[in-house]
Coordinates of C-alpha atoms and ligand atoms in Angstrom, one line a residue:
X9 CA 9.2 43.7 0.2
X10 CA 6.0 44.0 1.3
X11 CA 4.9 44.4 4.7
X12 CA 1.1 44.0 6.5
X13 CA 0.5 47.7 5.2
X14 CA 1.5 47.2 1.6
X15 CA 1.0 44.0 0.7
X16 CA 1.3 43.2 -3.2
X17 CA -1.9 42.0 -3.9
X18 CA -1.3 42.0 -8.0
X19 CA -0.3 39.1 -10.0
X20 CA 3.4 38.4 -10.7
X21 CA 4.1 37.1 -14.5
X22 CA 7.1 37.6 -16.8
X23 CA 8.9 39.5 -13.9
X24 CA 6.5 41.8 -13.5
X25 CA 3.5 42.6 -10.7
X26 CA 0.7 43.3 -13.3
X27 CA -3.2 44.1 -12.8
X28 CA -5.3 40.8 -13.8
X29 CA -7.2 41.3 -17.0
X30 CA -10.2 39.7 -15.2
X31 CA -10.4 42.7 -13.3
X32 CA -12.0 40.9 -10.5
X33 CA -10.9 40.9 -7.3
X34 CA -10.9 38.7 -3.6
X35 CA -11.0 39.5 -0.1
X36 CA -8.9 38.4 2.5
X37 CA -10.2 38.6 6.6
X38 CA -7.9 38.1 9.5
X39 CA -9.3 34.7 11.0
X40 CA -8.4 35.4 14.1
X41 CA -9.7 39.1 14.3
X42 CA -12.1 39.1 11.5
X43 CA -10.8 42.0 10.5
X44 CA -10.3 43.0 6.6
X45 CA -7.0 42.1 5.7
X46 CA -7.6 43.6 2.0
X47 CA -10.3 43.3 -0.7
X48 CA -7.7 43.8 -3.3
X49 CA -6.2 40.6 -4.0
X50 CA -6.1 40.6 -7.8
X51 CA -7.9 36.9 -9.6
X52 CA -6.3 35.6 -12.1
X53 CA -8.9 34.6 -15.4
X54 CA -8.3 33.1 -18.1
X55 CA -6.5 36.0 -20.1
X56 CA -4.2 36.0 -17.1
X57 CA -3.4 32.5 -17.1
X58 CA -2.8 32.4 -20.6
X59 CA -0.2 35.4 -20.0
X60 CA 1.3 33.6 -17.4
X61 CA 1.7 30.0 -19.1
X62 CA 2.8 31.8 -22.5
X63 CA 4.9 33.5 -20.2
X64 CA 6.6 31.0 -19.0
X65 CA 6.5 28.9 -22.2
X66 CA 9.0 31.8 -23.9
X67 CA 11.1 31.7 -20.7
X68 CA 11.5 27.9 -21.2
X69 CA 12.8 27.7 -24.7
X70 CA 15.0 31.4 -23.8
X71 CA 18.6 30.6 -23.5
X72 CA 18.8 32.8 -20.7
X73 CA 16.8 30.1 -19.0
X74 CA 17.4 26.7 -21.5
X75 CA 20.7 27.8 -22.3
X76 CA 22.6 28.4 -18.9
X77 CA 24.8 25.7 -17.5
X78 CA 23.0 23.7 -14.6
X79 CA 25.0 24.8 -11.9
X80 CA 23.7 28.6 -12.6
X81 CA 20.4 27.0 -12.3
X82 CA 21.4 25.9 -8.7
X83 CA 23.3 29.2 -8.1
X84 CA 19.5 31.4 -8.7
X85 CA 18.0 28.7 -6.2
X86 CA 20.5 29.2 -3.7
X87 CA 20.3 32.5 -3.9
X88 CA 15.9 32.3 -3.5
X89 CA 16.4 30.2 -0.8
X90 CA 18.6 32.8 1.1
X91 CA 16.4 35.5 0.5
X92 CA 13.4 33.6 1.3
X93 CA 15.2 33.2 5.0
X94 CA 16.1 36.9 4.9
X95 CA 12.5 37.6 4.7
X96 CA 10.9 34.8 6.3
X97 CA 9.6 37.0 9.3
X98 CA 7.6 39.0 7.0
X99 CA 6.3 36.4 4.6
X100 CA 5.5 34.1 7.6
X101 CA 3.3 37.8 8.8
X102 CA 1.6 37.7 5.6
X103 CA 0.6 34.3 6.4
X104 CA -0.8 34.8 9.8
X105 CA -2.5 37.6 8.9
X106 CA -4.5 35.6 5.8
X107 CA -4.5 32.2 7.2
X108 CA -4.3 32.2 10.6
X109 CA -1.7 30.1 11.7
X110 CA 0.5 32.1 14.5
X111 CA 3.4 33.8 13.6
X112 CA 5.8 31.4 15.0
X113 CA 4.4 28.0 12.8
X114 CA 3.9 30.4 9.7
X115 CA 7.8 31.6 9.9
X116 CA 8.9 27.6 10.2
X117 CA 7.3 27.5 7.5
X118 CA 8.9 29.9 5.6
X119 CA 12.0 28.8 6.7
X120 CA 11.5 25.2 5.5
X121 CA 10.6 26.5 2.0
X122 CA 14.0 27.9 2.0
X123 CA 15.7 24.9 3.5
X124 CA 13.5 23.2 0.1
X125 CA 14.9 25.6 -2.8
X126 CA 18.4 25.1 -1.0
X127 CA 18.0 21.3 -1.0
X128 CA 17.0 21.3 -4.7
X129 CA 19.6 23.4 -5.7
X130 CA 22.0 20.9 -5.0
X131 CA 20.3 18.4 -7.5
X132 CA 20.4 21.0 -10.1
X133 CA 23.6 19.6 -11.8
X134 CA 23.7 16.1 -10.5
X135 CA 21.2 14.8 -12.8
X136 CA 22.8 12.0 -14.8
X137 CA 21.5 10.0 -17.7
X138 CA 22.3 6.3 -17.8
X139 CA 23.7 4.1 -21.0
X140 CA 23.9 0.5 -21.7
X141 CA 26.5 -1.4 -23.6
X142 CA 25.8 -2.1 -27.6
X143 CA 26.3 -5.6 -27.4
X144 CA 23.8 -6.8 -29.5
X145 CA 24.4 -4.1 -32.0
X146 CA 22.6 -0.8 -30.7
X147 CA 24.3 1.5 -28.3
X148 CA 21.4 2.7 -26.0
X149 CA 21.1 6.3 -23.8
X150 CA 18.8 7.1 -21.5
X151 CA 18.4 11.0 -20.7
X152 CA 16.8 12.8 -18.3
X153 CA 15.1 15.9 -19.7
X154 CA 12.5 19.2 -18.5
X155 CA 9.1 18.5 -19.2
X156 CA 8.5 22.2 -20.0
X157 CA 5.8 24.7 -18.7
X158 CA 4.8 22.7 -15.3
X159 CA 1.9 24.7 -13.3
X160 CA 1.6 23.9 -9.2
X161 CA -1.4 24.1 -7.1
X162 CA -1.8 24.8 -3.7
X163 CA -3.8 24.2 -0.2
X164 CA -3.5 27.0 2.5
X165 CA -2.3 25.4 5.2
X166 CA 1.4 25.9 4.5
X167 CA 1.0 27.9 1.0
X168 CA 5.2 28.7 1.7
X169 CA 6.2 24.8 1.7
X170 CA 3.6 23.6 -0.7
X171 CA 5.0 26.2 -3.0
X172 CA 8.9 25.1 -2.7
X173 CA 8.1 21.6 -2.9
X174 CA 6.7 22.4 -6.4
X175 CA 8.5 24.8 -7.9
X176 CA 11.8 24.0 -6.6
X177 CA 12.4 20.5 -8.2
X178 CA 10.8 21.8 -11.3
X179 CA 13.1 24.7 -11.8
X180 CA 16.1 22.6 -10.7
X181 CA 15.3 19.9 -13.4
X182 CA 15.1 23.0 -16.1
X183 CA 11.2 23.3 -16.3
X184 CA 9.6 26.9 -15.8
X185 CA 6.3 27.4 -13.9
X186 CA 2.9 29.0 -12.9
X187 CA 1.8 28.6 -9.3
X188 CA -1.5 29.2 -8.1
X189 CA -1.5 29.8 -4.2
X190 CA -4.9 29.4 -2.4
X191 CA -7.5 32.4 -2.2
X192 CA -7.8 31.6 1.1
X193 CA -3.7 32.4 1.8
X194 CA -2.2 34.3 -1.3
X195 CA -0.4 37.0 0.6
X196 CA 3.0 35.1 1.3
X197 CA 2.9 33.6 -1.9
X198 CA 2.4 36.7 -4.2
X199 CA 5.1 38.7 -2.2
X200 CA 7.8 36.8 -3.7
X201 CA 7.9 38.2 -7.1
X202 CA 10.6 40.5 -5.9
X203 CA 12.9 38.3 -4.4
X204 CA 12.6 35.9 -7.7
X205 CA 13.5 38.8 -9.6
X206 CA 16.6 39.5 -7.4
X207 CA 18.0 35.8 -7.2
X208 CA 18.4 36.3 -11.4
X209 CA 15.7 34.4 -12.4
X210 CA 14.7 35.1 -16.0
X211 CA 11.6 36.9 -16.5
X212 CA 8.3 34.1 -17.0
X213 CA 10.8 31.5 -15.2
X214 CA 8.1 31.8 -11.8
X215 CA 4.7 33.1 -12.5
X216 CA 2.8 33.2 -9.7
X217 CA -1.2 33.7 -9.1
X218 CA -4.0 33.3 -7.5
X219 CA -7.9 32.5 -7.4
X220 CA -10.6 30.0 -6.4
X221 CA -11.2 27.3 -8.2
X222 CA -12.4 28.4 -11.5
X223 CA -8.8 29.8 -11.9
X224 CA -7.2 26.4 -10.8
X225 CA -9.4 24.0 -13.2
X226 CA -8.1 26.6 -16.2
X227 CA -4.8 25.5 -14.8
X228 CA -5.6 21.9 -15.1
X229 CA -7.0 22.4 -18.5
X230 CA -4.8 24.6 -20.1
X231 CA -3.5 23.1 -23.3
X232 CA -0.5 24.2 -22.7
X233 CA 0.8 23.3 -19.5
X234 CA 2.7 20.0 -19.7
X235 CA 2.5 18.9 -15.5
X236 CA 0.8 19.5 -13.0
X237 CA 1.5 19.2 -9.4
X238 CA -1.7 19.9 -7.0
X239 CA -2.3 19.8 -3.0
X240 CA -5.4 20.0 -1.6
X241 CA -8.5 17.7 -1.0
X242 CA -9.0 14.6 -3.0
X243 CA -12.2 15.8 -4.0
X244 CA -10.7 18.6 -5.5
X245 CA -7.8 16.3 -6.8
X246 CA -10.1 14.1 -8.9
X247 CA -11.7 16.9 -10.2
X248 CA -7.6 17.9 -11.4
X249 CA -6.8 14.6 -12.8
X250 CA -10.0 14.7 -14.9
X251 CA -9.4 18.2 -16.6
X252 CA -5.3 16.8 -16.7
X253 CA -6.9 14.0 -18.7
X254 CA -9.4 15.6 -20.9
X255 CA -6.9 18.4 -22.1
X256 CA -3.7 17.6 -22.8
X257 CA -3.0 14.4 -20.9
X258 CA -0.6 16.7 -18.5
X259 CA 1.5 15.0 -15.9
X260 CA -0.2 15.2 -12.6
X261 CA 1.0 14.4 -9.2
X262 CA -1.6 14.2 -6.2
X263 CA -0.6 15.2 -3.1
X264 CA -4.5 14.5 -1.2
X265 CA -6.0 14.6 1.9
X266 CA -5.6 12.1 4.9
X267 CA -7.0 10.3 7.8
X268 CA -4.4 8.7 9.3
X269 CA -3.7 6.4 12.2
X270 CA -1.9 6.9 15.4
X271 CA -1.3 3.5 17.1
X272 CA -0.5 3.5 21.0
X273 CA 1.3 -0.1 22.1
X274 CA 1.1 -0.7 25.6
X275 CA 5.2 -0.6 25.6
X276 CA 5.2 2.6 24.4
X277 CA 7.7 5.7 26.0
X278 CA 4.3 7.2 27.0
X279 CA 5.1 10.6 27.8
X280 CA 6.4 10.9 24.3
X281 CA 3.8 9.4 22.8
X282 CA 0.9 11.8 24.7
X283 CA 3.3 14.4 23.6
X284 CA 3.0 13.5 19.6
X285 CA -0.5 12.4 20.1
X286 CA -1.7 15.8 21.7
X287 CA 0.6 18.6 20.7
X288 CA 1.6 17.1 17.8
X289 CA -1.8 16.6 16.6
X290 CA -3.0 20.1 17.4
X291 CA -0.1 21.5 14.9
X292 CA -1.6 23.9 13.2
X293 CA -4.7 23.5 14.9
X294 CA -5.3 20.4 13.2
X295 CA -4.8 21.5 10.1
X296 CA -2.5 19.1 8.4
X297 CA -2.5 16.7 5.7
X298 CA -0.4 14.1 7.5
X299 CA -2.0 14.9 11.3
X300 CA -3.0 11.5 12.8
X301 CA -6.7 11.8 13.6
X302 CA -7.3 8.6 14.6
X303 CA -5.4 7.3 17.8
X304 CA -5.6 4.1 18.5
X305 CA -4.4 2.9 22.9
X306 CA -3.9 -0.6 23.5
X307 CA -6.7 -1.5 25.9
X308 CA -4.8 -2.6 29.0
X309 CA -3.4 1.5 28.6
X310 CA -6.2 3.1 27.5
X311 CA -8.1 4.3 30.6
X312 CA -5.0 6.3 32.1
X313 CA -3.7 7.2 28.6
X314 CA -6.9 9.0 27.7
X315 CA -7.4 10.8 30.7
X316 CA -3.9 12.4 30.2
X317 CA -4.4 13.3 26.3
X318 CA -7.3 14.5 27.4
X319 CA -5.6 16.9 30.0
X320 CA -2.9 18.2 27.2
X321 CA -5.9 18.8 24.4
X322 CA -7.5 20.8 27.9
X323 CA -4.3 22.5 28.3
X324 CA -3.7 23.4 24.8
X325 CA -6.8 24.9 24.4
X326 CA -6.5 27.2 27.1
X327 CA -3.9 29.1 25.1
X328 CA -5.9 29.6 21.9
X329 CA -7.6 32.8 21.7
X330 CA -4.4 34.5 22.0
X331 CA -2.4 37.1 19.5
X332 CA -1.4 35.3 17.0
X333 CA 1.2 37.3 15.7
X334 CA 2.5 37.4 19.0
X335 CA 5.5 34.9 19.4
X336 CA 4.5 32.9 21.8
X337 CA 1.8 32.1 20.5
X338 CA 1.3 28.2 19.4
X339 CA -2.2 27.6 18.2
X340 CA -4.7 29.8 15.7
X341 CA -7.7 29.6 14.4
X342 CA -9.7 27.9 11.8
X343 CA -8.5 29.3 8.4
X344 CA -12.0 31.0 7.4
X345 CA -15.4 30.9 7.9
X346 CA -15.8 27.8 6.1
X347 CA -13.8 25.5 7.5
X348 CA -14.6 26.8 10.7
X349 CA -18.2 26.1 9.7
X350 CA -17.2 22.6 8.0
X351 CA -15.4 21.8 11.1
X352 CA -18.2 22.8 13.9
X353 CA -20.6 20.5 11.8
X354 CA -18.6 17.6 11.9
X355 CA -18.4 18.2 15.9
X356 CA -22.2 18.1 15.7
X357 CA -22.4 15.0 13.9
X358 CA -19.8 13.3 16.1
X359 CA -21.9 14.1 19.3
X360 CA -24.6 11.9 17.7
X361 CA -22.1 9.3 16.9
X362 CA -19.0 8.8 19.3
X363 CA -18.6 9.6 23.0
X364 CA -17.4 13.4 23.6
X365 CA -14.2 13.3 25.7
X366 CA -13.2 17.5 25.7
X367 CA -14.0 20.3 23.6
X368 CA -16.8 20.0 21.1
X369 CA -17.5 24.2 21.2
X370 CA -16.1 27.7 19.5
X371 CA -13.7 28.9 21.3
X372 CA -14.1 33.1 22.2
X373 CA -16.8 35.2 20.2
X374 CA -14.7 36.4 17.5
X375 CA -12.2 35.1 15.0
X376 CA -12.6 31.0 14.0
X377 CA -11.3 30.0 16.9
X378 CA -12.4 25.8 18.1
X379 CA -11.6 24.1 21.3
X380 CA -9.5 20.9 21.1
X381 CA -11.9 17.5 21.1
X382 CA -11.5 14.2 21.8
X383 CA -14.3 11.7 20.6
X384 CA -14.2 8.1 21.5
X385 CA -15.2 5.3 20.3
X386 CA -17.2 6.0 17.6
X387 CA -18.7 3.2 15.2
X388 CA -16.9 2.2 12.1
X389 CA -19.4 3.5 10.1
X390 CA -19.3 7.3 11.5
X391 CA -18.6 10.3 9.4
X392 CA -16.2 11.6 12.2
X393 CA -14.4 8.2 11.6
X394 CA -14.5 8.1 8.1
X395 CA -13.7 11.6 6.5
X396 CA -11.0 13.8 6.9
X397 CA -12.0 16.7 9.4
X398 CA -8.9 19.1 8.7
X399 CA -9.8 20.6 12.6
X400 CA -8.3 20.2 16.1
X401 CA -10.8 17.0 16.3
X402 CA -9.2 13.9 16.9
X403 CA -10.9 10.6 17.3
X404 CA -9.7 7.7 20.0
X405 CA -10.5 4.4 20.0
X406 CA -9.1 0.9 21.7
X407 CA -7.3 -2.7 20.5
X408 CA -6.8 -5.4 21.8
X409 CA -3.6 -6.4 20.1
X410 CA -1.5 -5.8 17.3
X411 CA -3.2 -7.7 14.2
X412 CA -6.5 -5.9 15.4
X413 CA -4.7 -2.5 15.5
X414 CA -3.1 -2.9 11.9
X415 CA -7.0 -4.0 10.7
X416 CA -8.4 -0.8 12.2
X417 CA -5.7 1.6 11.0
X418 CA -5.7 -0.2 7.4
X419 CA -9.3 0.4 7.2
X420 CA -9.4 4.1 5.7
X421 CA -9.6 5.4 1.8
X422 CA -6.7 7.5 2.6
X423 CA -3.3 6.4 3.4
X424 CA -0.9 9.2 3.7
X425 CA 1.0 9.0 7.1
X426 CA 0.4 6.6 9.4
X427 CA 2.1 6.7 13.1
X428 CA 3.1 4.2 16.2
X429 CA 4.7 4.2 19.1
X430 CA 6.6 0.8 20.6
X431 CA 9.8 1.1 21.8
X432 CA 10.1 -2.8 20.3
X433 CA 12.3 -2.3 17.7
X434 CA 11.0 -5.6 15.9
X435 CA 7.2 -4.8 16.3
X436 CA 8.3 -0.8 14.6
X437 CA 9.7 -2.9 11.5
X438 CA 6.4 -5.5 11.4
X439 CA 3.8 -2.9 11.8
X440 CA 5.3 -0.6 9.8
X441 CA 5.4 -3.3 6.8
X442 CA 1.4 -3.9 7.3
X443 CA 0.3 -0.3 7.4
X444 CA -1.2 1.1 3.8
X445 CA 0.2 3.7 4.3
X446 CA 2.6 6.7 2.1
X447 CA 4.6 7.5 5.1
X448 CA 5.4 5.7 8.3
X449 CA 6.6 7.3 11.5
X450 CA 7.8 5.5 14.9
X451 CA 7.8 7.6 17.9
X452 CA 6.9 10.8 16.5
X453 CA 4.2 12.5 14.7
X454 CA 4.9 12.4 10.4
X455 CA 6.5 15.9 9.5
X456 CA 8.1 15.4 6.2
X457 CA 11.6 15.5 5.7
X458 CA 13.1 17.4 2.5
X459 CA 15.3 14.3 1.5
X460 CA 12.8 11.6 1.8
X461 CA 9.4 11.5 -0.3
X462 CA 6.4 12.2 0.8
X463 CA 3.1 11.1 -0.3
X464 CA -0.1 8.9 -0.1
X465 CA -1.4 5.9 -0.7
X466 CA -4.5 4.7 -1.7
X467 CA -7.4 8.0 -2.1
X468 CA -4.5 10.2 -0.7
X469 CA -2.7 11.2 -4.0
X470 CA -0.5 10.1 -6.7
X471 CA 3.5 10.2 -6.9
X472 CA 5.4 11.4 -4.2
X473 CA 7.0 14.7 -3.9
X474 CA 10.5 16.1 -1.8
X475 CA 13.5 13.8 -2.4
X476 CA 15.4 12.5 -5.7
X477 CA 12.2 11.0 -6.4
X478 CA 10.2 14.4 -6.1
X479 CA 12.9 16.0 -8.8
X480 CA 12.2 12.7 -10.9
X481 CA 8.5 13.8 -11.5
X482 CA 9.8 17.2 -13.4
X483 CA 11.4 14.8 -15.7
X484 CA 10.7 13.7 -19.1
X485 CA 12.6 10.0 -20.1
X486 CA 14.3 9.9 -23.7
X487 CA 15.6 6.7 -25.2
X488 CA 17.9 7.1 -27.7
X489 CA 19.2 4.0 -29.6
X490 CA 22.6 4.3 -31.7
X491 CA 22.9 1.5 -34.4
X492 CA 27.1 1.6 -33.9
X493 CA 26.7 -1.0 -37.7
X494 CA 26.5 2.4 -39.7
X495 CA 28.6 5.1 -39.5
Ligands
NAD30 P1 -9.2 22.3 -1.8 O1 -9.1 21.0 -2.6 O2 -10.5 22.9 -1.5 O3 -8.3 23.4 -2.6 C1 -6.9 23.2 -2.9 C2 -6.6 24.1 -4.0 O4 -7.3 23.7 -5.2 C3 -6.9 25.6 -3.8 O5 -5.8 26.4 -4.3 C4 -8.2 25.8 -4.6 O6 -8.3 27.1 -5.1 C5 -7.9 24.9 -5.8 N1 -9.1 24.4 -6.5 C6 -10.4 24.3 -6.0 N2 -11.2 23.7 -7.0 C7 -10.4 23.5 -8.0 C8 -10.6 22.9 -9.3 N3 -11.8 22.4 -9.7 N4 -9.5 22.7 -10.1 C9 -8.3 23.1 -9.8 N5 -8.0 23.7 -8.6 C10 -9.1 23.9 -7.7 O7 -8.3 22.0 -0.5 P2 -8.1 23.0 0.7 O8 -9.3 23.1 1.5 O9 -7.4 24.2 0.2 O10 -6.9 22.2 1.5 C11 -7.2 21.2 2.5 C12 -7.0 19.9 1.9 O11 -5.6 19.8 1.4 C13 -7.1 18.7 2.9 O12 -7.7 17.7 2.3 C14 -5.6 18.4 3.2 O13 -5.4 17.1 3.7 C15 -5.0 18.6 1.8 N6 -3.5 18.8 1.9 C16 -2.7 17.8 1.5 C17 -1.3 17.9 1.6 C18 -0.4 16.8 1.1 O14 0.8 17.1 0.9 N7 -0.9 15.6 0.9 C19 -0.8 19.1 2.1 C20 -1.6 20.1 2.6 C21 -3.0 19.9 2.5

């Protein structure tokens, strides 16, 4: 296994770590150092991904892979899932060191891919068909079957997780696969190749690669892939479901951005709810699909309740700065450059547009590093209101009751995973009903659970992934219909 001084920066296809063809190559920097990480980090092009989907297309029709009974299928995930846990300190390193996110949040991380490829194992032979009675003639049979060569694309923000939820239910329904981790967090990812070749896997069963976006869209495109999951922005998302489209009509499954509400009754357990609203906001710095951006306090609560989030967002902030790979250690940086410069400009905007409560500054003078900030009350029409930040930049504003709260948290593009906090057990029920919304969460901030789907409504994706329901998208529907007259 690889550690932080010999990372495998090469691609991993049909079993093998192998030099890309493209011969061009990416550079990582520690975000919270800047220091080089590695130049070395191999790009897949388009000979690679050819290599890697034909690759994978031989491994689907090989009975080593197409041939085996399903429970040997959930045997070689059980078996990934355990080594993934063996390992999951020094993948969850990898991490930190590309991405950021401190040692302790990247090795949960790992540890819930595991918990994923475990989950899915399970499923492997539970998939059941379904048949209906020939009573007007026709005996009818409805089976559940791979799709085939299924490629997954991910955001950095959890590359580990994002990878499981994936390629787990894929291989557990029978498909094989290509995953492309993010440039901006491909050294977990492509430090896996040996563990997939020790849980048995068949060589071209996991491919995995990496690259911008030029090597993603010849994912989208390829001719030859027949699904496509993808996580990242919805920009980028539309751009997937296009190239799905114009190629090959490929299955694709969104999994998109967010900006999602956070709604503070005035019967809420409060502590708990500051709690959710503060450090479970700053997870990851802010850096989270489902993180609920936009808090919304019941007026007759809102003067005492802001003062106190804005104490924890004051307190949290005083620890960032610090080691990241040190244990301890709960909050990190921006992920690059980028979106630290993405991030400071939507700061500047929001100091023209909404009322700066905390932060609002760069935190330190190296690494990517950005204080936690509060804005309030901003007008409906600001950009901090309306787009998605992906920062530790949270936006707070006030209702008066609960039709007014549902109107302001309903009036987004996304709708991935909204929030409240009442300990009314009828108003949870109501408002959770009335929220356009993928996910709903009472009392807690949304972390998905591996059982239950997850996914977004409205400009926030398409299908729903983790669950029976995230194993149903990696299957194909036959209809077969037996005339029982002849024969
Ligand atoms: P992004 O859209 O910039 O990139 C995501 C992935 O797409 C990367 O691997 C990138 O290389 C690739 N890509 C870029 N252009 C492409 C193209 N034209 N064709 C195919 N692939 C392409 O997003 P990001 O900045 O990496 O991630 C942040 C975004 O991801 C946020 O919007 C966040 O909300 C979202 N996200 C969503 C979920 C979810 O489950 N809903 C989870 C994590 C992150």
């Amino acid at each position: 296994m690889a550690t932080a001084h010999s990372m495998q920066t090469q691609l991993f296809i049909n079993g093998q770590y192998v030099d890309s063809k493209s011969g061009e190559t990416w550079k990582v920097t520690n975000p919270a150092t800047d220091e080089l990480i590695t130049d070395k980090v191999q790009t897949a092009g388009e000979a690679d991904i050819d290599a890697a989907v034909d690759a994978a297309t031989k491994a689907f029709k090989d009975p080593s892979w197409r041939g085996i009974k399903a429970s040997d299928r959930g045997r070689m995930l059980l078996k990934f899932a355990d080594l993934i846990e063996a390992k999951a300190g020094e993948i969850a390193r990898l991490e930190t060191l590309a991405m950021g996110a401190p040692l302790s949040v990247q090795t949960f991380v790992a540890n819930t891919a595991a918990e994923t490829f475990r989950y899915y194992a399970g499923w492997a032979d539970k998939i059941a068909g379904e048949q209906y009675p020939d009573d007007d003639g026709t005996y009818k049979i409805v089976r559940y079957e791979p799709i085939g060569v299924c490629a997954g694309i991910g955001a950095w923000n959890a590359s580990l997780v994002l990878f499981s939820w994936k390629v787990a239910p894929a291989l557990a329904a029978g498909n094989t696969c290509v995953f492309k981790t993010s440039e901006k967090s491909p050294l977990g990812v492509l430090s896996l190749g040996t563990l997939i070749n020790e849980a048995g896997f068949p060589p071209g069963v996991i491919n995995l690669v990496t690259g911008d976006g030029k090597t993603g869209q010849l994912l989208a495109q390829h001719m030859k892939i027949q699904k496509i999951s993808f996580t990242g922005s919805a920009t980028t998302g539309r751009k997937v479901a296009d190239a799905a489209n114009k190629s090959n009509m490929k299955r694709c499954t969104l999994e998109l951005g967010g900006k999602s509400p956070a709604i503070v009754f005035e019967d809420a357990d409060m502590e708990n709810a500051l709690n959710y609203c503060s450090q479970g906001f700053l997870l990851l710095s802010g850096q989270v699909c489902a993180a609920a951006s936009r808090t919304y306090v019941q007026r007759s609560i809102a003067d005492k309740f802001i003062a106190q989030l804005k104490e924890r967002f004051d307190a949290a902030g005083q620890g960032m700065g610090a080691d990241t790979l040190a244990p301890t250690t709960m909050l990190g940086p921006m992920a690059d450059k980028i979106q630290f410069d993405r991030v400071m400009s939507y700061i500047e905007s929001g100091k023209k547009e909404a009322s700066l409560v905390t932060g609002g500054n760069r935190i330190g003078e190296k690494g990517n590093f950005i204080a936690p900030t509060i804005f309030k009350d901003p007008s409906e029409n600001a950009k901090i209101y309306k787009e998605e930040i992906f920062g530790p930049v949270g936006i707070v504003k006030t209702f008066e009751n609960e039709e007014e709260a549902i109107r302001l948290a309903n009036d987004t593009t996304y709708g991935l995973s909204a929030t409240l906090y009442t300990q009314s057990v009828t108003r949870a029920l109501r408002v959770s009903a009335a929220l356009e919304s993928g996910t709903v969460s009472v009392n807690s901030s949304h972390s998905p659970k591996v059982q239950t789907p997850f996914g977004g409504v409205k400009q926030s994706g398409v299908g729903r992934e983790l669950g029976k329901q995230g194993l149903m998208n990696y299957l194909e529907i036959k209809t077969i219909h037996i005339n029982m007259a002849v024969g």
